Amino acid sequence: MRTPDNLTNTRIFVPAMDCPDEEKEIRAALSRLAAVESLTFHLFSRQVEVRHRGEVEPVLDALRRIGMEGRPLNDALRRAELPSSDKGPRNTFLLSGATLLLGTGSLIFFPGESLAPLLFLASILLGGAPVAMRGVREVRNRSLGMNALMTISIGGATLLGDRAEAAVVVTLFALANTLEARSLDRARRATADLFASSPERAVVRIGGPGGEERIVPADEVRTGDILVVRPGERVPVDALVRQGASDVNESILTGESAPVEKREGEELFAGTVNGQGLLIAEATRPLSDSTYARILLRVEEAQAEKAPVQTFMERFAAAYTPSVLCIAVLVAAVPPLLGWGPALEWAYRALVMLVIACPCAIVLAAPVVTLSALTRATREGILVKGARHLEAMGTIRAVAFDKTGTLTRGRLRVTLVRAAEGWTEEEVLRVAGAVEAASAHPAAVAIRREAMLRGVATAARGTLARTFAPVEGQGVAAEVEGRKIFIGNRRMFETMGLGGDALDRLLGYGGSAAPSIAIVGMRDTLIGAVEMEDELRPEAPEAVRALRDLGVAHIVLLTGDNAMAARKAGTAAGIDIVEHGLLPEDKLARIRDLIASHGSTAMVGDGVNDAPSLALSTVGVAIAAAGSPAAMETADVALMTGDLRRIPSAVVLGRRMVSLVRQNVVASLAIKAVFLAMAVSGYASLWMAVLADMGTTLLVIFNGLRLLRPRKEHPPGI
């Protein structure tokens, strides 16, 4: 992909990039190329995104020189780009292991023959040659990793005459690589499942009803194409239903298994599966710009972004390995010089230390956990921009909710129309509906719907689209039939000098209990008022209770709505602290205060109107992000449905992620420390060190994969 500054972004698939050691080696090799501007690694899909000048061939040549073939990719949505591990580690283990068994059998049954040492040497060569080649590359690239350390250890043991033990070490190391590759593939498959629903084909109708139908690749569908989606087929691109009705499974996007009823005028999303009915739909976006594609892009970006704890562990491992290497050299050299024992004995202990110095378990302690956590979140309809945001979700101490469209459904309905003197209810609705014809705000939708029901709706004119203008924090205005009409809150009309008794009489404060009121008028006169009610999301009280149970004690409602509407919503949801009549800058100030007084703070909004507050908060959470590019761009965490229970779910997941990373770090460091002490004191052998290193690596991998299993102790959504 060409960028404006003459740089090209090329995504390259590298099959041999299986763990952080290979990533480190590739980074060292490619960073030396003058044409390479930056590198972004997607370790678990074995891809590296290279930002470079000129052609990609020099980058591919650099990969070949370090023994890593790579091939450019064109489409990140293709499921074929997430293959399983190659058979190299398994074949190496089988060859080395079979020769080791033959040597052991020869030693047992033919003790006087000289065949066993030769078979042990063959096992060392068969299993150690691939390790040695990679180790030489690591040294040449100044990227010291486990292959270089194992090469020294195996070679040293062979030179010391311990061929049998060296053969055991080689075989165990090959087994460790095989098991590690298979374990990491489990994590990769979990991610691959997200990509597997990429639509591959579409049925496009040419020439209107009864026209020719053609099957084309999904990525060739263009905006405006008419699609035929039959029962059981996958929706190829984002589209609007033009004819038909059906139930659609949207679990790939939202995590909700229950089908969603779709009728004429409603939106379909790429990757979702049609149920029982035939749907005729009009494509609204190409596949590359679909909600599904944006989700996959966010998933990949999130996996490439490292959590703070992961970055720390990588820095620690970078210092840990050379430090242990230096200590091993001192262990081999100093004690014999001081007369504390034979040089060969201390040299052997130093070789054991080199095996223990392998940093795989330490480096993998965090990324396997974060990958599993991000995959689990996406499965549940929680789209997180990176592990650091999920980590932050686990630390929040305060939550601020917006009201309309967040705590409530955002589906207002008109309950009463009040007309000022000289006007009728129908005229109020007709004028208000005309102004709101250019707006997607929930209040505008409710007013237009009511105007249509009463038969007074008017078509939006071109001039309206040009004159429609929002008045920040107060309402909107537009020209209707040559007159400037304003629709907004009380503050708007008080600013124009239309407050006082006349406004109070119109609003009827003596008996009105309307939670939301839109006042309609001109600069010099009032026309009327439209009262509306918004339905609270049914799961809101449960979500608020769950947050409190998790220790998030400070929960507030911040809204620009009037006091009556705000208090009603807050009481129904169980929120005691309610602040109403807030402008966007007022919300910003409240978020700033919450951060100052409570620390980590989450702001929950719709992702559009609350963009500044979402950006300022520690974690910005946008709800009902399916189909909303703005929500996914603005927030750190986007809930693909309006289910507020996903918020405490994200808090739990963030805390579990951090907890498992800490468990992995403590376990790997503790085991390494114990075996380092055993090595120095002479109680650990080479094969014991390999088993310990292999066991620790597998331990941190399987511990991280636990996050992919749902927690049964929490009710659904929590």
XYZ file of C-alpha atoms in Angstrom:
718
model
C 0.000 0.000 0.000
C 1.504 3.312 -1.133
C 1.480 6.187 1.383
C 1.522 9.948 0.631
C 5.204 10.305 1.650
C 6.417 7.836 -1.047
C 6.728 5.043 1.486
C 5.171 1.641 0.909
C 3.578 -0.595 3.534
C 4.126 -4.257 2.664
C 2.837 -7.113 4.792
C 5.137 -10.154 4.567
C 4.311 -13.665 5.725
C 7.377 -15.390 7.298
C 6.584 -19.077 8.053
C 9.727 -19.536 10.193
C 8.853 -16.646 12.550
C 7.542 -18.784 15.359
C 8.638 -17.108 18.600
C 10.226 -13.892 19.938
C 13.740 -15.120 19.057
C 12.920 -15.134 15.335
C 11.224 -11.743 15.677
C 14.378 -10.385 17.280
C 16.530 -11.871 14.499
C 14.336 -10.441 11.725
C 14.249 -7.035 13.405
C 18.055 -6.983 13.603
C 18.445 -7.962 9.929
C 15.827 -5.617 8.429
C 16.637 -2.630 10.623
C 20.044 -2.428 8.955
C 18.441 -1.713 5.553
C 18.495 2.000 4.743
C 15.205 1.722 2.815
C 13.307 0.351 5.834
C 11.529 3.069 7.791
C 9.700 0.982 10.419
C 8.660 -2.568 11.294
C 5.447 -3.816 12.887
C 5.400 -7.467 13.938
C 2.303 -9.682 14.075
C 4.067 -12.598 15.740
C 1.067 -14.852 16.177
C 0.096 -14.659 12.497
C 3.789 -14.833 11.479
C 3.590 -11.542 9.618
C 5.771 -8.454 9.607
C 4.531 -5.151 8.215
C 7.433 -3.272 6.619
C 7.275 0.442 5.870
C 9.934 0.986 3.217
C 11.099 3.017 0.243
C 11.365 1.505 -3.215
C 10.724 -2.126 -4.079
C 10.188 -4.896 -1.567
C 12.748 -7.263 -3.139
C 15.731 -6.032 -1.006
C 13.647 -6.782 2.109
C 12.902 -10.305 0.872
C 16.608 -10.783 0.033
C 17.569 -9.767 3.574
C 15.148 -12.373 4.931
C 16.637 -15.049 2.673
C 20.151 -14.227 3.868
C 19.153 -15.100 7.427
C 17.407 -18.267 6.263
C 13.859 -16.929 6.532
C 11.826 -17.033 3.359
C 9.065 -14.460 3.167
C 6.272 -13.650 0.726
C 4.205 -10.471 0.430
C 0.488 -10.603 1.213
C -2.224 -8.615 -0.493
C -5.326 -9.258 1.605
C -5.294 -9.531 5.405
C -8.844 -10.932 5.316
C -7.842 -14.217 3.661
C -8.026 -17.140 6.048
C -5.110 -18.828 4.187
C -2.707 -16.309 5.676
C -2.908 -17.949 9.097
C -1.381 -21.406 8.460
C -0.270 -23.886 11.070
C 3.366 -24.527 11.937
C 5.609 -26.328 9.469
C 6.739 -29.874 10.167
C 10.416 -29.005 10.702
C 10.548 -29.206 14.536
C 8.523 -32.424 14.556
C 10.708 -34.107 11.916
C 13.866 -33.033 13.736
C 12.541 -34.523 16.966
C 11.591 -37.815 15.282
C 14.992 -38.229 13.599
C 16.997 -37.265 16.657
C 14.795 -39.284 19.007
C 14.887 -42.428 16.848
C 18.689 -42.314 16.639
C 18.931 -41.713 20.397
C 16.760 -44.780 21.064
C 18.917 -46.881 18.755
C 22.033 -45.704 20.562
C 20.493 -46.460 23.966
C 19.440 -49.919 22.786
C 22.892 -50.584 21.411
C 24.454 -49.525 24.708
C 22.176 -51.876 26.658
C 22.274 -54.940 24.408
C 25.763 -54.582 22.921
C 27.827 -52.891 25.654
C 31.150 -53.965 24.205
C 30.501 -52.574 20.738
C 31.478 -49.042 19.641
C 28.203 -48.446 17.775
C 26.444 -46.512 20.600
C 28.788 -43.467 20.596
C 28.382 -43.177 16.828
C 24.603 -43.321 17.106
C 24.637 -40.691 19.868
C 26.815 -38.495 17.649
C 24.365 -39.005 14.761
C 21.509 -37.961 17.060
C 23.451 -34.829 18.025
C 24.104 -33.950 14.380
C 20.558 -34.659 13.175
C 18.933 -32.679 15.969
C 21.644 -30.097 16.511
C 22.415 -29.051 12.928
C 19.250 -26.897 12.506
C 19.855 -25.398 15.963
C 23.500 -24.659 15.133
C 22.614 -22.968 11.836
C 20.106 -20.719 13.571
C 22.564 -20.086 16.397
C 25.273 -18.980 13.932
C 22.752 -16.595 12.315
C 21.871 -15.166 15.724
C 25.526 -14.500 16.529
C 26.128 -13.022 13.064
C 23.113 -10.747 13.462
C 24.175 -9.782 16.990
C 20.888 -11.196 18.249
C 21.802 -13.655 20.982
C 18.933 -16.127 21.499
C 18.183 -19.626 22.666
C 19.615 -21.293 19.535
C 23.057 -19.750 20.095
C 22.988 -20.705 23.773
C 21.855 -24.265 23.025
C 24.525 -24.633 20.324
C 27.241 -23.727 22.828
C 25.783 -26.063 25.450
C 25.372 -29.046 23.092
C 28.774 -28.494 21.503
C 30.421 -28.124 24.904
C 28.835 -31.312 26.248
C 29.985 -33.203 23.143
C 33.559 -31.937 23.500
C 33.522 -32.895 27.186
C 32.744 -36.466 26.119
C 29.119 -36.545 27.326
C 27.715 -37.638 23.955
C 24.801 -39.542 25.463
C 23.676 -36.567 27.511
C 24.228 -34.192 24.574
C 21.985 -36.454 22.452
C 19.321 -36.427 25.171
C 19.534 -32.612 25.356
C 19.202 -32.275 21.560
C 16.169 -34.573 21.484
C 14.486 -32.862 24.415
C 15.114 -29.463 22.831
C 13.551 -30.648 19.552
C 10.571 -31.971 21.539
C 10.302 -28.633 23.345
C 10.243 -26.765 20.026
C 7.562 -29.127 18.691
C 5.323 -28.766 21.738
C 5.849 -25.010 21.859
C 4.910 -24.650 18.177
C 1.758 -26.723 18.664
C 0.801 -24.807 21.796
C 1.249 -21.461 20.082
C -0.825 -22.761 17.173
C -3.723 -23.176 19.591
C -3.538 -19.459 20.297
C -3.201 -18.743 16.565
C -6.243 -20.854 15.744
C -8.300 -18.860 18.229
C -7.372 -15.714 16.298
C -7.817 -17.462 12.944
C -11.446 -18.185 13.859
C -12.068 -14.441 13.811
C -10.723 -14.242 10.254
C -12.372 -17.436 9.009
C -15.728 -15.730 8.446
C -14.352 -13.456 5.758
C -16.926 -13.457 2.927
C -15.548 -14.991 -0.256
C -18.330 -14.534 -2.808
C -21.433 -12.505 -3.500
C -24.489 -12.903 -5.701
C -25.057 -9.623 -7.569
C -28.273 -8.937 -9.499
C -27.889 -7.072 -12.785
C -30.796 -5.168 -14.323
C -33.428 -4.886 -11.610
C -36.075 -7.448 -10.459
C -35.855 -10.644 -12.473
C -32.477 -9.601 -13.868
C -29.387 -11.747 -14.347
C -27.601 -12.958 -11.215
C -23.824 -13.229 -11.177
C -21.485 -14.783 -8.609
C -18.483 -12.505 -8.042
C -15.700 -12.347 -5.410
C -16.879 -10.391 -2.367
C -14.050 -7.890 -2.692
C -15.329 -6.908 -6.171
C -18.728 -5.726 -4.878
C -19.123 -1.960 -5.160
C -21.393 0.521 -3.380
C -24.867 0.486 -4.924
C -24.721 -3.101 -6.212
C -27.901 -5.108 -5.606
C -27.172 -8.294 -3.661
C -29.161 -11.503 -3.341
C -28.553 -13.163 0.043
C -30.209 -16.566 0.277
C -30.895 -18.505 3.501
C -27.718 -19.830 5.102
C -25.420 -17.585 3.050
C -22.907 -15.137 4.461
C -23.572 -11.430 3.868
C -20.715 -10.359 1.546
C -20.482 -6.620 2.368
C -22.255 -4.035 4.507
C -25.664 -3.389 2.945
C -29.230 -2.128 3.464
C -32.209 -4.476 3.136
C -34.339 -3.375 0.189
C -36.714 -6.317 0.095
C -37.532 -9.272 2.333
C -37.179 -10.126 6.004
C -35.055 -12.678 7.824
C -33.242 -13.501 11.033
C -29.481 -12.859 10.812
C -26.737 -14.319 13.025
C -24.423 -11.412 13.958
C -22.360 -13.286 16.570
C -19.142 -12.809 14.567
C -19.452 -9.074 15.267
C -21.372 -8.791 18.510
C -20.763 -12.035 20.381
C -24.536 -12.444 20.702
C -25.718 -15.882 19.576
C -29.411 -14.900 19.316
C -30.372 -14.013 15.700
C -31.415 -10.444 14.930
C -34.559 -9.772 12.895
C -33.814 -7.734 9.759
C -36.459 -5.959 7.710
C -36.585 -3.442 4.894
C -34.405 -0.389 5.562
C -32.267 -2.105 8.219
C -28.509 -2.588 7.972
C -26.691 -5.835 7.222
C -23.037 -6.377 8.081
C -20.403 -8.292 6.134
C -19.534 -11.683 7.610
C -22.917 -12.225 9.285
C -25.049 -15.233 8.279
C -28.569 -15.009 6.851
C -31.180 -17.213 8.494
C -34.435 -18.451 6.965
C -35.560 -15.703 4.578
C -34.426 -14.382 1.205
C -32.968 -10.850 1.374
C -32.462 -8.374 -1.456
C -30.002 -5.700 -0.288
C -28.075 -2.718 -1.614
C -24.344 -2.611 -0.894
C -23.371 0.444 1.150
C -19.612 -0.171 1.520
C -17.010 -2.331 -0.234
C -15.624 -5.293 1.721
C -12.350 -3.491 2.446
C -14.268 -0.716 4.242
C -16.895 -2.914 5.913
C -17.504 -3.109 9.647
C -16.070 -6.635 9.570
C -12.853 -5.462 7.859
C -12.453 -2.587 10.313
C -12.849 -5.018 13.217
C -10.172 -7.328 11.808
C -7.895 -4.341 11.291
C -8.402 -3.275 14.907
C -7.768 -6.851 16.089
C -4.472 -6.978 14.207
C -3.428 -3.544 15.424
C -4.310 -4.526 18.982
C -2.244 -7.719 18.772
C 0.731 -5.805 17.383
C 0.567 -3.254 20.215
C 2.370 -4.409 23.334
C 1.108 -3.980 26.870
C 3.437 -2.105 29.279
C 4.184 -5.307 31.186
C 5.133 -7.068 27.930
C 7.534 -4.294 26.935
C 9.106 -4.446 30.400
C 9.591 -8.235 30.193
C 11.253 -7.939 26.779
C 13.669 -5.335 28.138
C 14.310 -7.575 31.140
C 14.988 -10.597 28.886
C 17.377 -8.527 26.762
C 19.462 -7.834 29.877
C 18.876 -11.227 31.506
C 20.392 -13.418 28.756
C 23.792 -11.675 28.404
C 23.967 -11.341 32.197
C 23.559 -15.103 32.721
C 26.035 -15.700 29.888
C 28.628 -13.546 31.671
C 27.935 -15.343 34.957
C 28.364 -18.703 33.171
C 31.769 -17.613 31.866
C 32.786 -16.591 35.393
C 31.506 -19.914 36.789
C 33.600 -21.788 34.225
C 36.763 -19.744 34.818
C 36.973 -18.422 38.397
C 36.439 -21.503 40.670
C 39.155 -23.605 38.947
C 41.576 -20.692 39.237
C 40.824 -20.542 42.959
C 41.400 -24.272 43.268
C 37.782 -25.130 44.123
C 37.548 -28.126 41.802
C 38.309 -29.579 38.373
C 37.937 -27.231 35.404
C 35.818 -29.746 33.444
C 33.301 -29.967 36.276
C 32.851 -26.190 36.434
C 32.722 -25.998 32.629
C 29.809 -28.482 32.702
C 27.992 -26.386 35.312
C 28.468 -23.329 33.112
C 26.918 -25.207 30.164
C 23.881 -26.030 32.311
C 23.573 -22.334 33.130
C 23.556 -21.478 29.417
C 20.515 -23.709 28.899
C 18.762 -22.027 31.820
C 19.608 -18.641 30.283
C 17.206 -19.300 27.362
C 14.679 -16.426 27.674
C 11.698 -18.006 25.835
C 9.516 -18.501 28.910
C 10.225 -14.965 30.134
C 9.525 -13.357 26.761
C 6.349 -15.417 26.190
C 5.032 -14.751 29.711
C 2.994 -11.754 28.532
C 2.188 -12.013 24.775
C 0.356 -15.363 24.967
C -1.846 -13.976 27.739
C -2.540 -10.682 25.963
C -3.329 -12.440 22.671
C -5.769 -14.772 24.423
C -7.380 -11.870 26.291
C -7.830 -9.777 23.137
C -9.228 -12.762 21.232
C -11.633 -13.557 24.063
C -12.752 -9.919 24.178
C -13.422 -9.841 20.427
C -15.410 -13.075 20.656
C -17.654 -11.392 23.227
C -18.207 -8.304 21.096
C -15.668 -6.163 22.991
C -13.281 -4.522 20.527
C -10.112 -3.329 22.291
C -7.496 -1.219 20.497
C -4.618 -2.782 22.389
C -3.604 -4.789 25.429
C -2.664 -1.630 27.329
C -6.284 -0.434 27.142
C -7.554 -3.786 28.406
C -4.973 -3.601 31.182
C -6.264 -0.109 32.012
C -9.865 -1.404 32.118
C -8.849 -3.670 34.974
C -7.618 -0.685 36.987
C -10.566 1.727 36.655
C -11.870 3.246 39.887
C -14.534 5.568 38.443
C -16.985 5.344 35.538
C -18.875 8.199 33.902
C -21.914 7.362 31.741
C -23.488 9.514 29.069
C -27.299 9.217 28.989
C -28.940 9.379 25.573
C -27.948 6.432 23.402
C -25.696 5.076 26.145
C -27.543 4.474 29.400
C -30.766 4.629 27.409
C -31.520 3.028 24.053
C -31.465 6.366 22.268
C -34.886 5.561 20.754
C -36.990 8.500 21.804
C -40.733 8.536 21.265
C -42.941 11.608 21.248
C -45.373 11.618 24.169
C -46.895 15.113 23.866
C -46.823 18.089 21.496
C -47.408 21.560 22.975
C -48.336 24.433 20.649
C -47.793 28.123 21.449
C -50.596 30.614 20.885
C -51.395 30.931 17.178
C -49.944 27.557 16.243
C -51.340 24.020 16.068
C -49.703 20.765 17.115
C -49.518 19.661 13.472
C -47.716 22.877 12.510
C -45.216 22.431 15.336
C -44.435 18.886 14.150
C -44.294 19.878 10.464
C -41.826 22.708 11.097
C -39.747 20.685 13.581
C -39.684 17.672 11.249
C -38.487 19.827 8.366
C -35.588 21.208 10.433
C -34.614 17.767 11.738
C -34.731 16.209 8.253
C -30.937 16.624 8.044
C -30.150 15.215 11.497
C -29.488 11.653 12.730
C -29.938 12.578 16.413
C -32.384 10.298 18.293
C -34.659 13.295 19.033
C -34.711 14.177 15.333
C -35.670 10.615 14.411
C -38.504 10.637 16.978
C -39.865 13.973 15.724
C -39.768 12.854 12.074
C -41.462 9.559 12.968
C -44.269 11.369 14.825
C -44.699 13.854 11.957
C -45.017 10.936 9.555
C -47.555 9.168 11.768
C -49.706 12.319 11.866
C -49.367 12.819 8.119
C -47.634 16.199 8.312
C -44.087 15.180 7.310
C -42.502 17.260 4.545
C -39.647 16.185 2.279
C -36.265 17.696 3.063
C -35.365 20.386 0.556
C -31.887 20.996 -0.797
C -31.733 24.371 0.909
C -32.257 22.697 4.289
C -29.166 20.556 3.853
C -27.164 23.730 3.218
C -28.630 25.805 6.047
C -28.854 23.120 8.761
C -26.383 23.971 11.534
C -25.842 22.659 15.072
C -25.683 25.105 17.971
C -23.134 23.548 20.328
C -24.694 22.160 23.479
C -28.047 23.855 22.766
C -29.715 22.464 19.636
C -29.949 22.965 15.866
C -31.239 25.545 13.388
C -32.288 25.606 9.718
C -34.290 27.687 7.257
C -37.830 26.462 6.587
C -39.993 28.303 4.038
C -37.737 31.353 4.304
C -37.819 31.483 8.128
C -34.948 30.560 10.472
C -36.280 27.909 12.837
C -34.493 26.886 16.038
C -34.964 23.606 17.945
C -33.172 23.112 21.222
C -33.168 23.311 24.997
C -34.236 26.096 27.340
C -30.762 27.647 27.341
C -30.961 28.292 23.600
C -34.169 30.334 23.875
C -33.138 32.140 27.043
C -30.009 33.250 25.152
C -32.298 34.689 22.481
C -34.373 36.495 25.140
C -37.399 34.205 24.937
C -37.290 32.860 28.503
C -39.564 33.866 31.363
C -43.300 33.336 31.871
C -44.132 32.675 28.231
C -41.683 29.793 28.094
C -42.859 28.429 31.462
C -46.472 28.475 30.287
C -45.544 26.668 27.076
C -43.602 23.982 28.928
C -46.357 23.591 31.502
C -44.091 22.936 34.436
C -47.115 22.753 36.647
C -47.925 19.223 35.542
C -45.383 18.111 32.961
C -43.171 15.155 33.808
C -41.565 14.778 30.415
C -37.974 13.624 30.669
C -36.912 15.293 27.417
C -38.306 18.426 25.768
C -37.342 19.971 22.427
C -38.458 23.615 22.172
C -39.303 24.983 18.710
C -39.242 28.668 17.837
C -37.820 31.592 15.912
C -35.635 34.454 17.126
C -38.621 36.513 18.213
C -41.338 33.981 19.012
C -42.051 30.535 20.407
C -43.771 27.966 18.186
C -44.167 24.996 20.505
C -42.482 22.159 22.346
C -42.207 18.420 21.773
C -42.001 16.122 24.787
C -40.202 12.793 24.395
C -39.259 9.806 26.503
C -36.294 7.522 26.121
C -36.260 3.890 27.226
C -33.585 2.824 29.701
C -31.529 -0.153 28.582
C -32.914 -3.088 30.583
C -29.461 -4.374 31.526
C -28.266 -0.968 32.831
C -29.095 -1.569 36.547
C -27.394 -4.990 36.403
C -24.287 -3.501 34.793
C -24.065 -0.728 37.409
C -24.439 -3.261 40.243
C -21.760 -5.475 38.701
C -19.337 -2.539 38.498
C -19.926 -1.741 42.168
C -19.400 -5.411 43.071
C -16.048 -5.200 41.266
C -15.011 -2.298 43.497
C -15.788 0.580 41.100
C -17.499 2.660 43.746
C -17.694 6.053 42.002
C -20.236 5.942 39.158
C -21.697 9.163 37.730
C -24.141 10.185 35.013
C -23.043 13.139 32.867
C -25.612 14.481 30.406
C -26.616 17.593 28.539
C -30.278 16.708 29.136
C -32.558 18.482 31.581
C -32.649 17.692 35.296
C -35.895 15.730 35.134
C -34.674 13.392 32.378
C -31.275 12.943 33.999
C -32.601 12.129 37.486
C -35.168 9.695 36.104
C -32.521 7.764 34.132
C -30.025 7.850 37.011
C -32.547 6.562 39.550
C -33.683 3.755 37.251
C -30.079 2.659 36.617
C -29.026 2.919 40.257
C -26.662 5.867 39.775
C -26.744 8.317 42.687
C -24.531 11.085 41.285
C -26.272 12.778 38.368
C -25.056 15.956 36.634
C -27.310 17.481 33.976
C -27.334 20.355 31.495
C -23.664 19.866 30.663
C -21.985 21.244 27.550
C -19.126 19.225 25.982
C -16.551 21.373 27.791
C -18.408 20.799 31.072
C -18.121 17.034 30.580
C -14.415 17.437 29.896
C -14.009 19.308 33.169
C -15.904 16.591 35.089
C -13.724 13.845 33.574
C -10.626 15.828 34.518
C -11.912 16.097 38.092
C -12.681 12.360 38.260
C -9.176 11.476 37.111
C -7.652 13.862 39.639
C -9.715 12.549 42.564
C -10.127 8.844 41.741
C -7.339 7.971 39.319
C -8.120 5.614 36.438
C -11.501 6.663 34.946
C -13.626 5.219 32.152
C -16.010 7.343 30.090
C -18.875 5.478 28.401
C -20.508 7.275 25.488
C -21.781 6.887 21.939
C -18.409 7.550 20.335
C -19.491 10.652 18.394
C -20.952 13.370 20.619
C -18.713 12.374 23.516
C -15.461 12.212 21.525
C -13.532 14.792 23.630
C -14.492 13.126 26.924
C -13.703 9.668 25.542
C -10.280 10.882 24.458
C -9.465 12.526 27.803
C -10.540 9.616 30.019
C -8.144 6.830 30.963
C -10.274 4.425 28.917
C -12.909 5.640 26.459
C -15.709 3.119 25.910
C -18.080 3.511 22.950
C -21.185 1.343 22.833
C -23.164 -0.065 19.904
C -20.181 0.422 17.607
C -21.368 -2.047 14.927
C -21.639 -0.029 11.751
C -20.240 3.127 13.352
C -16.724 3.982 12.093
C -16.621 7.031 14.381
C -17.162 4.902 17.491
C -14.361 2.506 16.586
C -11.977 5.362 15.751
C -12.711 7.450 18.840
C -12.804 4.973 21.695
C -10.151 2.746 23.264
C -12.789 0.058 23.801
C -15.834 -0.359 21.552
C -18.816 -2.552 22.466
C -20.305 -3.968 19.288
C -23.782 -4.095 20.855
C -25.564 -1.862 23.334
C -25.234 -4.442 26.135
C -23.780 -2.486 29.055
C -22.919 -5.731 30.864
C -19.934 -5.991 28.537
C -18.313 -3.175 30.525
C -17.899 -5.175 33.763
C -16.925 -8.114 31.530
C -14.071 -6.019 30.154
C -13.034 -5.017 33.694
C -12.934 -8.685 34.755
C -11.024 -9.662 31.622
C -8.494 -6.868 32.122
C -7.877 -7.940 35.711
C -7.559 -11.611 34.757
C -5.096 -10.710 32.009
C -2.850 -8.792 34.387
C -3.162 -11.536 37.013
C -2.142 -14.285 34.582
C 0.790 -12.247 33.267
C 2.016 -11.787 36.840
C 1.607 -15.520 37.502
C 3.638 -16.307 34.381
C 6.367 -13.830 35.262
C 6.686 -15.075 38.851
C 6.658 -18.744 37.795
C 9.233 -18.325 35.023
C 11.608 -16.216 37.136
C 11.260 -18.495 40.170
C 11.975 -21.665 38.180
C 14.936 -20.006 36.443
C 16.341 -18.825 39.782
C 16.026 -22.285 41.368
C 17.788 -24.003 38.476
C 20.500 -21.374 38.299
C 21.258 -22.082 41.946
C 21.143 -25.837 41.299
C 23.466 -25.434 38.300
C 26.075 -23.467 40.240
C 25.955 -25.963 43.134
C 26.243 -28.957 40.763
C 22.800 -30.489 41.369
C 21.396 -29.879 37.862
C 22.295 -31.682 34.661
C 21.903 -30.521 31.068
C 18.845 -32.654 30.385
C 17.239 -31.452 33.637
C 17.842 -27.836 32.550
C 16.216 -28.487 29.151
C 13.206 -30.113 30.826
C 12.899 -27.167 33.211
C 13.120 -24.643 30.367
C 10.648 -26.598 28.241
C 8.261 -27.091 31.148
C 8.345 -23.419 32.077
C 7.667 -22.332 28.495
C 4.720 -24.707 28.157
C 3.451 -23.640 31.578
C 3.236 -19.948 30.608
C 1.633 -20.814 27.255
C -1.092 -23.044 28.705
C -1.697 -20.623 31.565
C -2.319 -17.860 29.017
C -4.643 -20.049 26.944
C -6.922 -20.380 29.994
C -8.362 -16.981 29.081
C -9.970 -18.499 26.009
C -12.244 -20.555 28.280
C -15.324 -18.704 29.582
C -15.611 -18.225 33.356
C -18.634 -20.189 34.545
C -18.857 -18.406 37.874
C -20.092 -15.224 36.170
C -23.548 -14.892 34.637
C -23.668 -14.271 30.866
C -22.072 -10.989 29.938
C -20.277 -10.546 33.270
